[in-house]
PDB file of C-alpha atoms in Angstrom:
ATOM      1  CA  UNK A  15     -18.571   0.235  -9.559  1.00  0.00           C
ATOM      2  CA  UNK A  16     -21.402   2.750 -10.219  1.00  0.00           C
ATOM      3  CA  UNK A  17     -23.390  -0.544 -12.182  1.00  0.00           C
ATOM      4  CA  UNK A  18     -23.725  -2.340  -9.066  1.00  0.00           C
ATOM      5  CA  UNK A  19     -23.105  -0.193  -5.796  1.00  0.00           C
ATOM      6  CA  UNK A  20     -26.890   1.295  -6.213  1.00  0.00           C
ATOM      7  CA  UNK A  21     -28.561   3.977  -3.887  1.00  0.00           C
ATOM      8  CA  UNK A  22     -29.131   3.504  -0.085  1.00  0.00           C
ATOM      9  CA  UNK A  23     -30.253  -0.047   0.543  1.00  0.00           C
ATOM     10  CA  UNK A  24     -30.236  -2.167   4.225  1.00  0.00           C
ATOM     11  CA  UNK A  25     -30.068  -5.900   2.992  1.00  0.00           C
ATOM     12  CA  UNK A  26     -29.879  -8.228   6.210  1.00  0.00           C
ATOM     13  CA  UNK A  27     -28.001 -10.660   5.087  1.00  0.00           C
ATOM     14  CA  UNK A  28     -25.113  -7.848   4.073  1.00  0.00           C
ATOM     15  CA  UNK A  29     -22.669  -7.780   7.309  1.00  0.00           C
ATOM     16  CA  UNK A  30     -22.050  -4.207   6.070  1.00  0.00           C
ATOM     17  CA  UNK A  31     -25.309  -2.510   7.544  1.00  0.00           C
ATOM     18  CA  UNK A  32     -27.046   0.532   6.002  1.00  0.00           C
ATOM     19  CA  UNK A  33     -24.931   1.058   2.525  1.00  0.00           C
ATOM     20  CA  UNK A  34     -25.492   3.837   0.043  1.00  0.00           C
ATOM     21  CA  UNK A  35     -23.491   4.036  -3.084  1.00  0.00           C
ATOM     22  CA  UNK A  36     -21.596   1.399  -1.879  1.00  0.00           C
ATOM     23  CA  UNK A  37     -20.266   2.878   1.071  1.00  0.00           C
ATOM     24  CA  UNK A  38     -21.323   1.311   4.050  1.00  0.00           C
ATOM     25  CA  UNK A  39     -22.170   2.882   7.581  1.00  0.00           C
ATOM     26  CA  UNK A  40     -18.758   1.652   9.283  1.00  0.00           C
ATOM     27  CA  UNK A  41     -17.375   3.775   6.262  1.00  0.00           C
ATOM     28  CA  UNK A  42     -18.703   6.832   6.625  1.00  0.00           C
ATOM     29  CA  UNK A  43     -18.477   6.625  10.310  1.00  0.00           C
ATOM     30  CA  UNK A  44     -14.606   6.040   9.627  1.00  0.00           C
ATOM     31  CA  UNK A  45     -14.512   8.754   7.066  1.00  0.00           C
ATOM     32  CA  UNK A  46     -16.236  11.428   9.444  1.00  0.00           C
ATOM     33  CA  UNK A  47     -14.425  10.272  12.558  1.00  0.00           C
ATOM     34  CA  UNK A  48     -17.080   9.254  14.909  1.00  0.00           C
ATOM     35  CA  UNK A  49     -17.677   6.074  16.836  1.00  0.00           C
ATOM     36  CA  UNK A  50     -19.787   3.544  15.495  1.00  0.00           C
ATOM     37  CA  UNK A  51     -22.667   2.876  17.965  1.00  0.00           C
ATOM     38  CA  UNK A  52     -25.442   0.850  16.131  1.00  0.00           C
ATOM     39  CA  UNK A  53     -26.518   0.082  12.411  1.00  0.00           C
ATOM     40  CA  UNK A  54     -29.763   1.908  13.189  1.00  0.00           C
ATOM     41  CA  UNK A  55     -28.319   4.929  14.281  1.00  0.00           C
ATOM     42  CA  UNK A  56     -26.411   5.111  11.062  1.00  0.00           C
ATOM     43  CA  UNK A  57     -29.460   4.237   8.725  1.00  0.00           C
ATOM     44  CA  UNK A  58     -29.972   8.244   8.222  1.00  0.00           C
ATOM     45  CA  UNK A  59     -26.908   9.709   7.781  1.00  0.00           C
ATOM     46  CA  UNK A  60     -25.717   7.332   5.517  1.00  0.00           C
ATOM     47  CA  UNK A  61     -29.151   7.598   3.225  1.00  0.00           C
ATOM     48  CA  UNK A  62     -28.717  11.208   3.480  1.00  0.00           C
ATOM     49  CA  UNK A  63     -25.314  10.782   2.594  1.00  0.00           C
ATOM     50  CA  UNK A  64     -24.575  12.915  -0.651  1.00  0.00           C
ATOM     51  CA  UNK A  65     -22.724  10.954  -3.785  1.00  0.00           C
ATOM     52  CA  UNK A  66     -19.996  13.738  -3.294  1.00  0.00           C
ATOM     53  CA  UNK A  67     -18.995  12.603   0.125  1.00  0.00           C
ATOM     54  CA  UNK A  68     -18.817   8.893  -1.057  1.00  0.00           C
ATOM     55  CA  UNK A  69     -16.601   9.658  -4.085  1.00  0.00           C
ATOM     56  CA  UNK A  70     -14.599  11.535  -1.355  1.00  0.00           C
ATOM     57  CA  UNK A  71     -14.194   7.698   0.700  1.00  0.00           C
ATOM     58  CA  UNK A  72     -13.756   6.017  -2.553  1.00  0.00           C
ATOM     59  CA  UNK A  73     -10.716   8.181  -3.319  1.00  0.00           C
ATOM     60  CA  UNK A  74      -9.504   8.060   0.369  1.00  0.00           C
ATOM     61  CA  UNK A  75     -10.137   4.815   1.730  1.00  0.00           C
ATOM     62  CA  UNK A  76      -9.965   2.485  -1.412  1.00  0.00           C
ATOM     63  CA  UNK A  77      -8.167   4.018  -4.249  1.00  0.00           C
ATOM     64  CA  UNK A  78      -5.431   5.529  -2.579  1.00  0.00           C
ATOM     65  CA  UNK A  79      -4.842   2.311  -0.393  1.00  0.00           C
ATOM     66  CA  UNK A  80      -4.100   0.241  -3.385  1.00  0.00           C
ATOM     67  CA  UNK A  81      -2.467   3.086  -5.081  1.00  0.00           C
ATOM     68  CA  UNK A  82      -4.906   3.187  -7.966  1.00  0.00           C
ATOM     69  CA  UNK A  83      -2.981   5.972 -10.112  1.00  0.00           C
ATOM     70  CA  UNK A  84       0.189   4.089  -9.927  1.00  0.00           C
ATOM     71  CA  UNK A  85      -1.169   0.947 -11.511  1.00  0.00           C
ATOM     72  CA  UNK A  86      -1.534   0.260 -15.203  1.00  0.00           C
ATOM     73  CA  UNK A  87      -4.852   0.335 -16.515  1.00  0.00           C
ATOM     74  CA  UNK A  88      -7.194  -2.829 -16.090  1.00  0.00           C
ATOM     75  CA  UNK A  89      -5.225  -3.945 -13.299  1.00  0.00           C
ATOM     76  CA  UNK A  90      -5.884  -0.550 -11.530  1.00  0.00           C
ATOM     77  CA  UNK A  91     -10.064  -1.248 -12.228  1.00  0.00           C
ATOM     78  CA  UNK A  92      -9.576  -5.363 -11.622  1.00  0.00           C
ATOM     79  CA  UNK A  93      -8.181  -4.690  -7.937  1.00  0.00           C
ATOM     80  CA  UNK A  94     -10.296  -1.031  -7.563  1.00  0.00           C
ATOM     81  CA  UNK A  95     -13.626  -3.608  -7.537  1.00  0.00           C
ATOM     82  CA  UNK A  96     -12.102  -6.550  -5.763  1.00  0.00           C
ATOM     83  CA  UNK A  97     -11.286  -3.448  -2.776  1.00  0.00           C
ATOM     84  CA  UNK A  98     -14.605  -2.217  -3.055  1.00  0.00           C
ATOM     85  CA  UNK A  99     -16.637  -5.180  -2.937  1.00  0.00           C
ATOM     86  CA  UNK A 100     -14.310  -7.310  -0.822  1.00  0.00           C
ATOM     87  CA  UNK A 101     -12.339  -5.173   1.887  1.00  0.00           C
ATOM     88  CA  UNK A 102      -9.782  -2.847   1.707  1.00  0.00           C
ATOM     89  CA  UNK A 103      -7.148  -5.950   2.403  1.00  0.00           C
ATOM     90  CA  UNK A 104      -8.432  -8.619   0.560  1.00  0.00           C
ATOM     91  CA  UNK A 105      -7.008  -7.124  -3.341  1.00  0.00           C
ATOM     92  CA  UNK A 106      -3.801  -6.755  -1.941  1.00  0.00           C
ATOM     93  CA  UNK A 107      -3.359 -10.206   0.233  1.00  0.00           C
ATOM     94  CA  UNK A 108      -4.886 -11.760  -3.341  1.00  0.00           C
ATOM     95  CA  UNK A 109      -2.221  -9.909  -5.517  1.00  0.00           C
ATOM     96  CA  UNK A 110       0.871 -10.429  -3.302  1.00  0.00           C
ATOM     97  CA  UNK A 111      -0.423 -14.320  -3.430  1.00  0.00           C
ATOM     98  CA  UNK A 112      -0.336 -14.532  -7.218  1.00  0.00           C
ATOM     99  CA  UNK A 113       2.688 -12.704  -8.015  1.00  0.00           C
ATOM    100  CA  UNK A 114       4.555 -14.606  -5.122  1.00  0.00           C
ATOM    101  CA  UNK A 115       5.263 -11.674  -3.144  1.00  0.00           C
ATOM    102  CA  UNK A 116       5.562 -12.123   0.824  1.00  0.00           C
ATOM    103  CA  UNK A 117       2.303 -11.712   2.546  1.00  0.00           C
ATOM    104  CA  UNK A 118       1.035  -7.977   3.785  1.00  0.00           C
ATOM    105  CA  UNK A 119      -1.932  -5.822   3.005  1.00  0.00           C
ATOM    106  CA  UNK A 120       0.247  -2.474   2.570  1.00  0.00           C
ATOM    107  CA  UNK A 121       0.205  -1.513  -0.974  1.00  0.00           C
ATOM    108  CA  UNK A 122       4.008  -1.033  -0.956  1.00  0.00           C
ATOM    109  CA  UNK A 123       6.362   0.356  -4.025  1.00  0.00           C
ATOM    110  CA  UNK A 124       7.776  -3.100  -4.528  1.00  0.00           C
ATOM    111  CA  UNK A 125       3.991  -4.777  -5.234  1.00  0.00           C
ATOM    112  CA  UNK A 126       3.209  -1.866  -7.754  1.00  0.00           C
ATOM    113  CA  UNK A 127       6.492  -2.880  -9.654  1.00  0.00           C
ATOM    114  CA  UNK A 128       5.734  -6.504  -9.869  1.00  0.00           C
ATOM    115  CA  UNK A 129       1.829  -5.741 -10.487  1.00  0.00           C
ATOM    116  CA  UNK A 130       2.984  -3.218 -13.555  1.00  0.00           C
ATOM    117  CA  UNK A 131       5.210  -6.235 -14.545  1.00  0.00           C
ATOM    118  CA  UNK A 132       2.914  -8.951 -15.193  1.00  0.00           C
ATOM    119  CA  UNK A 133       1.464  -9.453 -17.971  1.00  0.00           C
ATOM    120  CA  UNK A 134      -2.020  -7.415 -17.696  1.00  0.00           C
ATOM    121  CA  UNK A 135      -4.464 -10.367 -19.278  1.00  0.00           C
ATOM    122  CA  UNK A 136      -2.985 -13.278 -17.078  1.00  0.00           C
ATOM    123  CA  UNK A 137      -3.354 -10.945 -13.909  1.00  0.00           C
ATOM    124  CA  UNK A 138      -7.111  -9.974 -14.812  1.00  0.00           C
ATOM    125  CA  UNK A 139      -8.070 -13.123 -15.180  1.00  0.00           C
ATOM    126  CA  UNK A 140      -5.971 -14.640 -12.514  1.00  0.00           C
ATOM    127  CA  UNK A 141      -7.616 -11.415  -9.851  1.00  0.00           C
ATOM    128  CA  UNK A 142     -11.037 -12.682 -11.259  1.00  0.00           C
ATOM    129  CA  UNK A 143     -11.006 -16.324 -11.106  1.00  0.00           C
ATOM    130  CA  UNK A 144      -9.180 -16.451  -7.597  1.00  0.00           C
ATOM    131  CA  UNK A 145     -12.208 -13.596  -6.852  1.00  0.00           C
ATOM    132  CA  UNK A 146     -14.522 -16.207  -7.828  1.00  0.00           C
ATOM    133  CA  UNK A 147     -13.453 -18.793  -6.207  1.00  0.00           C
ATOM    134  CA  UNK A 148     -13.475 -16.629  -2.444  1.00  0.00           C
ATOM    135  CA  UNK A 149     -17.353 -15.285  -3.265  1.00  0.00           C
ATOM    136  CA  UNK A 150     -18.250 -19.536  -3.887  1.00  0.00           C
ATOM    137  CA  UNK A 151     -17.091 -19.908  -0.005  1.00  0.00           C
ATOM    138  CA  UNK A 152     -18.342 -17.065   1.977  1.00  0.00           C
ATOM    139  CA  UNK A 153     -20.607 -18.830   4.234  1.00  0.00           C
ATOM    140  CA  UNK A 154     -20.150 -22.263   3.615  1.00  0.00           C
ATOM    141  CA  UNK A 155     -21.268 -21.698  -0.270  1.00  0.00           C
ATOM    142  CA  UNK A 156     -24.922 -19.940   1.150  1.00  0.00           C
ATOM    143  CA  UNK A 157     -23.776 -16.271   0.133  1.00  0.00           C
ATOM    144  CA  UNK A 158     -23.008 -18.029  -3.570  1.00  0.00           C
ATOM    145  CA  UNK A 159     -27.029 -19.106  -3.831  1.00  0.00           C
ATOM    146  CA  UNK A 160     -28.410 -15.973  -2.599  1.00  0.00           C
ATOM    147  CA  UNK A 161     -26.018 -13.246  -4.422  1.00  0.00           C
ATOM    148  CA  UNK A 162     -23.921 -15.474  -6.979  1.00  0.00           C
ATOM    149  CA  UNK A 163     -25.937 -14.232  -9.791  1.00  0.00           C
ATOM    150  CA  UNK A 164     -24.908 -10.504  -8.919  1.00  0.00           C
ATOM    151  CA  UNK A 165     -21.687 -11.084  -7.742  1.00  0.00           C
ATOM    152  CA  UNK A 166     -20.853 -13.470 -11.345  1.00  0.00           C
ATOM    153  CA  UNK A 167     -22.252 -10.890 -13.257  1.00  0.00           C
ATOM    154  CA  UNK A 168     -20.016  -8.392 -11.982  1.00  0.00           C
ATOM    155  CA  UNK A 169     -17.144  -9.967 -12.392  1.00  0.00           C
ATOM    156  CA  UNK A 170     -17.714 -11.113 -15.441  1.00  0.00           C
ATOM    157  CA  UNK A 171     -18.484  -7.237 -16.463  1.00  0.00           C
ATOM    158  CA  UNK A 172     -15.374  -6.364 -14.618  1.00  0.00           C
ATOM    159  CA  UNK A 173     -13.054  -8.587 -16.344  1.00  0.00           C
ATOM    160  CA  UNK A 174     -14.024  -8.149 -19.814  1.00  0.00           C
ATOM    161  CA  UNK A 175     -14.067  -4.019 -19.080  1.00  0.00           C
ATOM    162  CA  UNK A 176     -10.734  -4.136 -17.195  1.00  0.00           C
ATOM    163  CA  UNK A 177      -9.063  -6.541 -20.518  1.00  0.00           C
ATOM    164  CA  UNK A 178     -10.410  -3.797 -22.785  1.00  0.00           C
ATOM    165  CA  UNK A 179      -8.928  -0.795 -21.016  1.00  0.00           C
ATOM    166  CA  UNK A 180      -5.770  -2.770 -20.621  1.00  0.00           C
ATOM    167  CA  UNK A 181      -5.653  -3.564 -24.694  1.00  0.00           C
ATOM    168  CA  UNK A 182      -5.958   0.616 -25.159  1.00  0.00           C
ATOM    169  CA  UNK A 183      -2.388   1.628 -26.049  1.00  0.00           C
ATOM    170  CA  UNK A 184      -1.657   5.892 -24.912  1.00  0.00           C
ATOM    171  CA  UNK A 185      -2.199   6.334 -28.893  1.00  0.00           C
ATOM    172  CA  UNK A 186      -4.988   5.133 -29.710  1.00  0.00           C
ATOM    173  CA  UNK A 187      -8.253   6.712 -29.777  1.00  0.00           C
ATOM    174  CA  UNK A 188     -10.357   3.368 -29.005  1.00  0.00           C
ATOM    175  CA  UNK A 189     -13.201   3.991 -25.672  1.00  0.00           C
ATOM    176  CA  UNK A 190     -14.088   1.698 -24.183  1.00  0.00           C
ATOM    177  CA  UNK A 191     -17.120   1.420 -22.696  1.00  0.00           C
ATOM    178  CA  UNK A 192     -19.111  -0.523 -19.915  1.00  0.00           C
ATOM    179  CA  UNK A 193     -21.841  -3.015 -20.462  1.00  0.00           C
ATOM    180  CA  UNK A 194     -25.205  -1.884 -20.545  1.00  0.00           C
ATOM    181  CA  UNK A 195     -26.421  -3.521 -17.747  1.00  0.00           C
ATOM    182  CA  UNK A 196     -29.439  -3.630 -15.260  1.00  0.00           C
ATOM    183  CA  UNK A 197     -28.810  -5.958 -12.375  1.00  0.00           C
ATOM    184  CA  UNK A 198     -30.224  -5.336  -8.502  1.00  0.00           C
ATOM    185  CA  UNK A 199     -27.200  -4.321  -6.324  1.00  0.00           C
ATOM    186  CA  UNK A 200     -25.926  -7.022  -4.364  1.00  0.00           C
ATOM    187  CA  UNK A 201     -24.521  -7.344  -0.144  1.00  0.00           C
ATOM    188  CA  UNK A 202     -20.478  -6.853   0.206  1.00  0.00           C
ATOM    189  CA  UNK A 203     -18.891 -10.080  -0.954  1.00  0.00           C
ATOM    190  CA  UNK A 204     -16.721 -10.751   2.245  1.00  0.00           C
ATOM    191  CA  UNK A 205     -17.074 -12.798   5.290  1.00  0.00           C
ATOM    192  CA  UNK A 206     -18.537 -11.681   8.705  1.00  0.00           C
ATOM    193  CA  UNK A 207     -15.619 -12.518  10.775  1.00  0.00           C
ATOM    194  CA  UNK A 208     -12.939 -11.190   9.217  1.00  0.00           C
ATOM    195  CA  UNK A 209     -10.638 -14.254  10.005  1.00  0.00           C
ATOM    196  CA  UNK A 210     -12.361 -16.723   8.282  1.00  0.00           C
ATOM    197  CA  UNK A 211     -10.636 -17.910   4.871  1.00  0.00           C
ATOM    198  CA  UNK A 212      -7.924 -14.870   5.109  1.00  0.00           C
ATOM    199  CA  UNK A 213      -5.283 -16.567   3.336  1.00  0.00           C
ATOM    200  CA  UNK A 214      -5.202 -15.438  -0.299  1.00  0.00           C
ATOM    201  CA  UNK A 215      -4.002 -18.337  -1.926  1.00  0.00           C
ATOM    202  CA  UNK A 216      -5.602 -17.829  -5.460  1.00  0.00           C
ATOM    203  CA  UNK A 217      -7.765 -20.203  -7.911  1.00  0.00           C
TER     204      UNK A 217
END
């Protein structure tokens, strides 16, 4: 996540507002309880935000909602991303879709199971392509030709990193490690109105 959520940044076009290490303002409002009045107001407490405070909503907000330490590794980093980048709901409505699983967005004991289940390449690849697939119509396809080149790189990254951690077997001694990379952080990936194209259908 570090490789693409960069330092405090205001892009326009990103329906998230002022965002510093990927954590946007409606975020940190969220995370320190206080109402969210305008993006403006926000623009220096989340730049002054410290990276210890955002790990703190990554944990919170994202990791625990998808229940990050009870999934196996690769699919725990394929749907961490996807949650980060997309909305906390949007990983789970995609997962439930491709393992046939009736539709929610709660992270329940009964998803974990089937997620564990599957095998872990077909689900990477199946979370990436169908991740793909959403970023090509936010907008009408206009989000694809401003930020597709970020957004493709980092899934591509993510996939090939998540289907390396998921080869690692508990006794073996192979790291893996992430792409060298230097790429210009790029808006959230997700639609302004939240309605639009919620049905997780996959690719």
């Amino acid at each position: 996540i570090n490789k693409y959520e960069g330092p405090y940044g205001w892009n326009k076009s990103d329906p998230g507002g002022p965002t510093n290490f990927g954590i946007t303002c409606y975020d940190l409002a969220e995370h320190r309880g206080q109402k969210m009045t305008t993006m403006t107001a926000w623009v220096e407490p989340v730049k002054t935000m410290p990276r210890s405070e955002a790990e703190a909503i990554y944990a919170k907000k994202y990791a625990a909602g998808i229940r990050f330490e009870d999934l196996g590794p690769g699919k725990d980093t394929v749907l961490l991303d996807y949650d980060v980048n997309s909305g906390a709901s949007r990983a789970i409505r995609v997962a439930r879709a491709l393992l046939k699983q009736p539709a929610g967005v709660i992270m329940t004991a009964d998803l974990v199971n089937a997620i564990n289940k599957a095998d872990a390449k077909w689900f990477i690849n199946a979370v990436c392509d169908e991740r793909l697939n959403f970023m090509h119509g936010i907008r009408g396809g206009s989000a694809w030709k401003e930020f597709g080149k970020g957004w493709g790189a980092r899934v591509s990254d993510l996939r090939m990193y998540s289907i390396a951690l998921a080869a690692v077997t508990p006794q073996g001694d192979h790291r893996v490690v992430m792409p060298e990379i230097v790429i210009t952080p790029t808006p959230k990936a997700n639609h302004d109105n939240p309605n639009t194209n919620s049905n997780a259908t996959g690719a």
